[in-house]
């Protein structure tokens, strides 16, 4: 029987696998479409992704353990930073990447007050644009959702506070955001074209609606905000390290790479974490069966299980390579400059890739 620690890893893997099939807006409104994405990826198995910085890395040990960078906010009242958040998904087929969906979201972060205890700040949604991806059901679903919600979400502002280092310590109006997200969901869910497809697939809409968690809907609004302030309040050695861990009863075989660097001229700095996990195909089967049993009726689940018992080993001969990659560049004053977050799942030469690319657009700070 799978132990608890490994089960948690599988749950995490499932979450990232499903997120490759949803997008910035759909994730905020339609949590249950995550399940559809999981099924599509595991049952069936344009532009290129933004270049990963670690693709050209050099493995090494610590360069100077006495040198450090500290992620600290040096903000002022009325400072503003505007960013574009670009989210895209790709199919990987025999080495080629085929774009399946994309959306670009413009946001602004404003410092409304600066005190000895920290900062009062606002995170506002300014604009949404979709990519042009032809013949993609994912992009069509995204466009449908965007047309329904972009005007309602434009101007939405999340108020939050940080400590003196820039670490988020409190949200002031998430209850209002929760009401908004739930209302949008309940008003339009039954109008989406995918609803008929759910019924045909044997998926119980009432079960899906019952499982919708308002707190998780709200989390969709703040995922990127928390990513941007993820490292604030932490000090890191300037270092470049690779590490390999063999599989144990509690974890999978893992290769990891961590790099922290600083520009000697501008004092901007970068933090990179790159992790590969190697997940046995038997555990992949367990993930699929777990999701299917939770959301399919008994007859449909039995059909899926019977088909998997008969064909899974024929169709899936390799283990799953699950890669998570995060690179964050900061200005010297602690404002995020550029972020690349990527999840990739590959079995053999077939897989899925999802990527967030966040870059600054307008910088208005007092220095």
PDB file of N, CA and C in Angstrom, residues 11 23 66 83 96 130 173 178 225 243 253:
ATOM      1  N   UNK A  11      -0.573  13.467  -4.900  1.00  0.00           N
ATOM      2  CA  UNK A  11      -1.594  14.511  -4.913  1.00  0.00           C
ATOM      3  C   UNK A  11      -1.036  15.792  -5.508  1.00  0.00           C
ATOM      4  N   UNK A  23      -6.363  27.640 -17.263  1.00  0.00           N
ATOM      5  CA  UNK A  23      -5.664  28.866 -17.549  1.00  0.00           C
ATOM      6  C   UNK A  23      -6.019  29.908 -16.523  1.00  0.00           C
ATOM      7  N   UNK A  66      30.237  32.912   1.941  1.00  0.00           N
ATOM      8  CA  UNK A  66      30.144  34.110   2.766  1.00  0.00           C
ATOM      9  C   UNK A  66      29.318  35.208   2.105  1.00  0.00           C
ATOM     10  N   UNK A  83       2.707  44.715 -14.406  1.00  0.00           N
ATOM     11  CA  UNK A  83       3.257  43.471 -14.954  1.00  0.00           C
ATOM     12  C   UNK A  83       2.289  42.857 -15.963  1.00  0.00           C
ATOM     13  N   UNK A  96       8.461  17.820 -30.384  1.00  0.00           N
ATOM     14  CA  UNK A  96       7.868  19.081 -30.820  1.00  0.00           C
ATOM     15  C   UNK A  96       6.928  19.620 -29.739  1.00  0.00           C
ATOM     16  N   UNK A 130      -6.275  37.071 -24.983  1.00  0.00           N
ATOM     17  CA  UNK A 130      -5.987  35.673 -25.289  1.00  0.00           C
ATOM     18  C   UNK A 130      -5.041  35.586 -26.471  1.00  0.00           C
ATOM     19  N   UNK A 173      -9.478  41.959   2.122  1.00  0.00           N
ATOM     20  CA  UNK A 173     -10.807  41.911   1.506  1.00  0.00           C
ATOM     21  C   UNK A 173     -11.088  40.609   0.755  1.00  0.00           C
ATOM     22  N   UNK A 178     -14.228  36.379  -2.449  1.00  0.00           N
ATOM     23  CA  UNK A 178     -14.877  35.067  -2.395  1.00  0.00           C
ATOM     24  C   UNK A 178     -16.328  35.164  -2.859  1.00  0.00           C
ATOM     25  N   UNK A 225       0.244  36.551  -7.261  1.00  0.00           N
ATOM     26  CA  UNK A 225       0.685  37.527  -6.267  1.00  0.00           C
ATOM     27  C   UNK A 225       1.588  36.854  -5.235  1.00  0.00           C
ATOM     28  N   UNK A 243      22.003  18.191  -6.925  1.00  0.00           N
ATOM     29  CA  UNK A 243      21.885  17.107  -5.962  1.00  0.00           C
ATOM     30  C   UNK A 243      21.043  15.977  -6.547  1.00  0.00           C
ATOM     31  N   UNK A 253      12.778   9.036  -6.766  1.00  0.00           N
ATOM     32  CA  UNK A 253      14.102   9.460  -7.209  1.00  0.00           C
ATOM     33  C   UNK A 253      14.025  10.889  -7.719  1.00  0.00           C
TER      34      UNK A 253
END
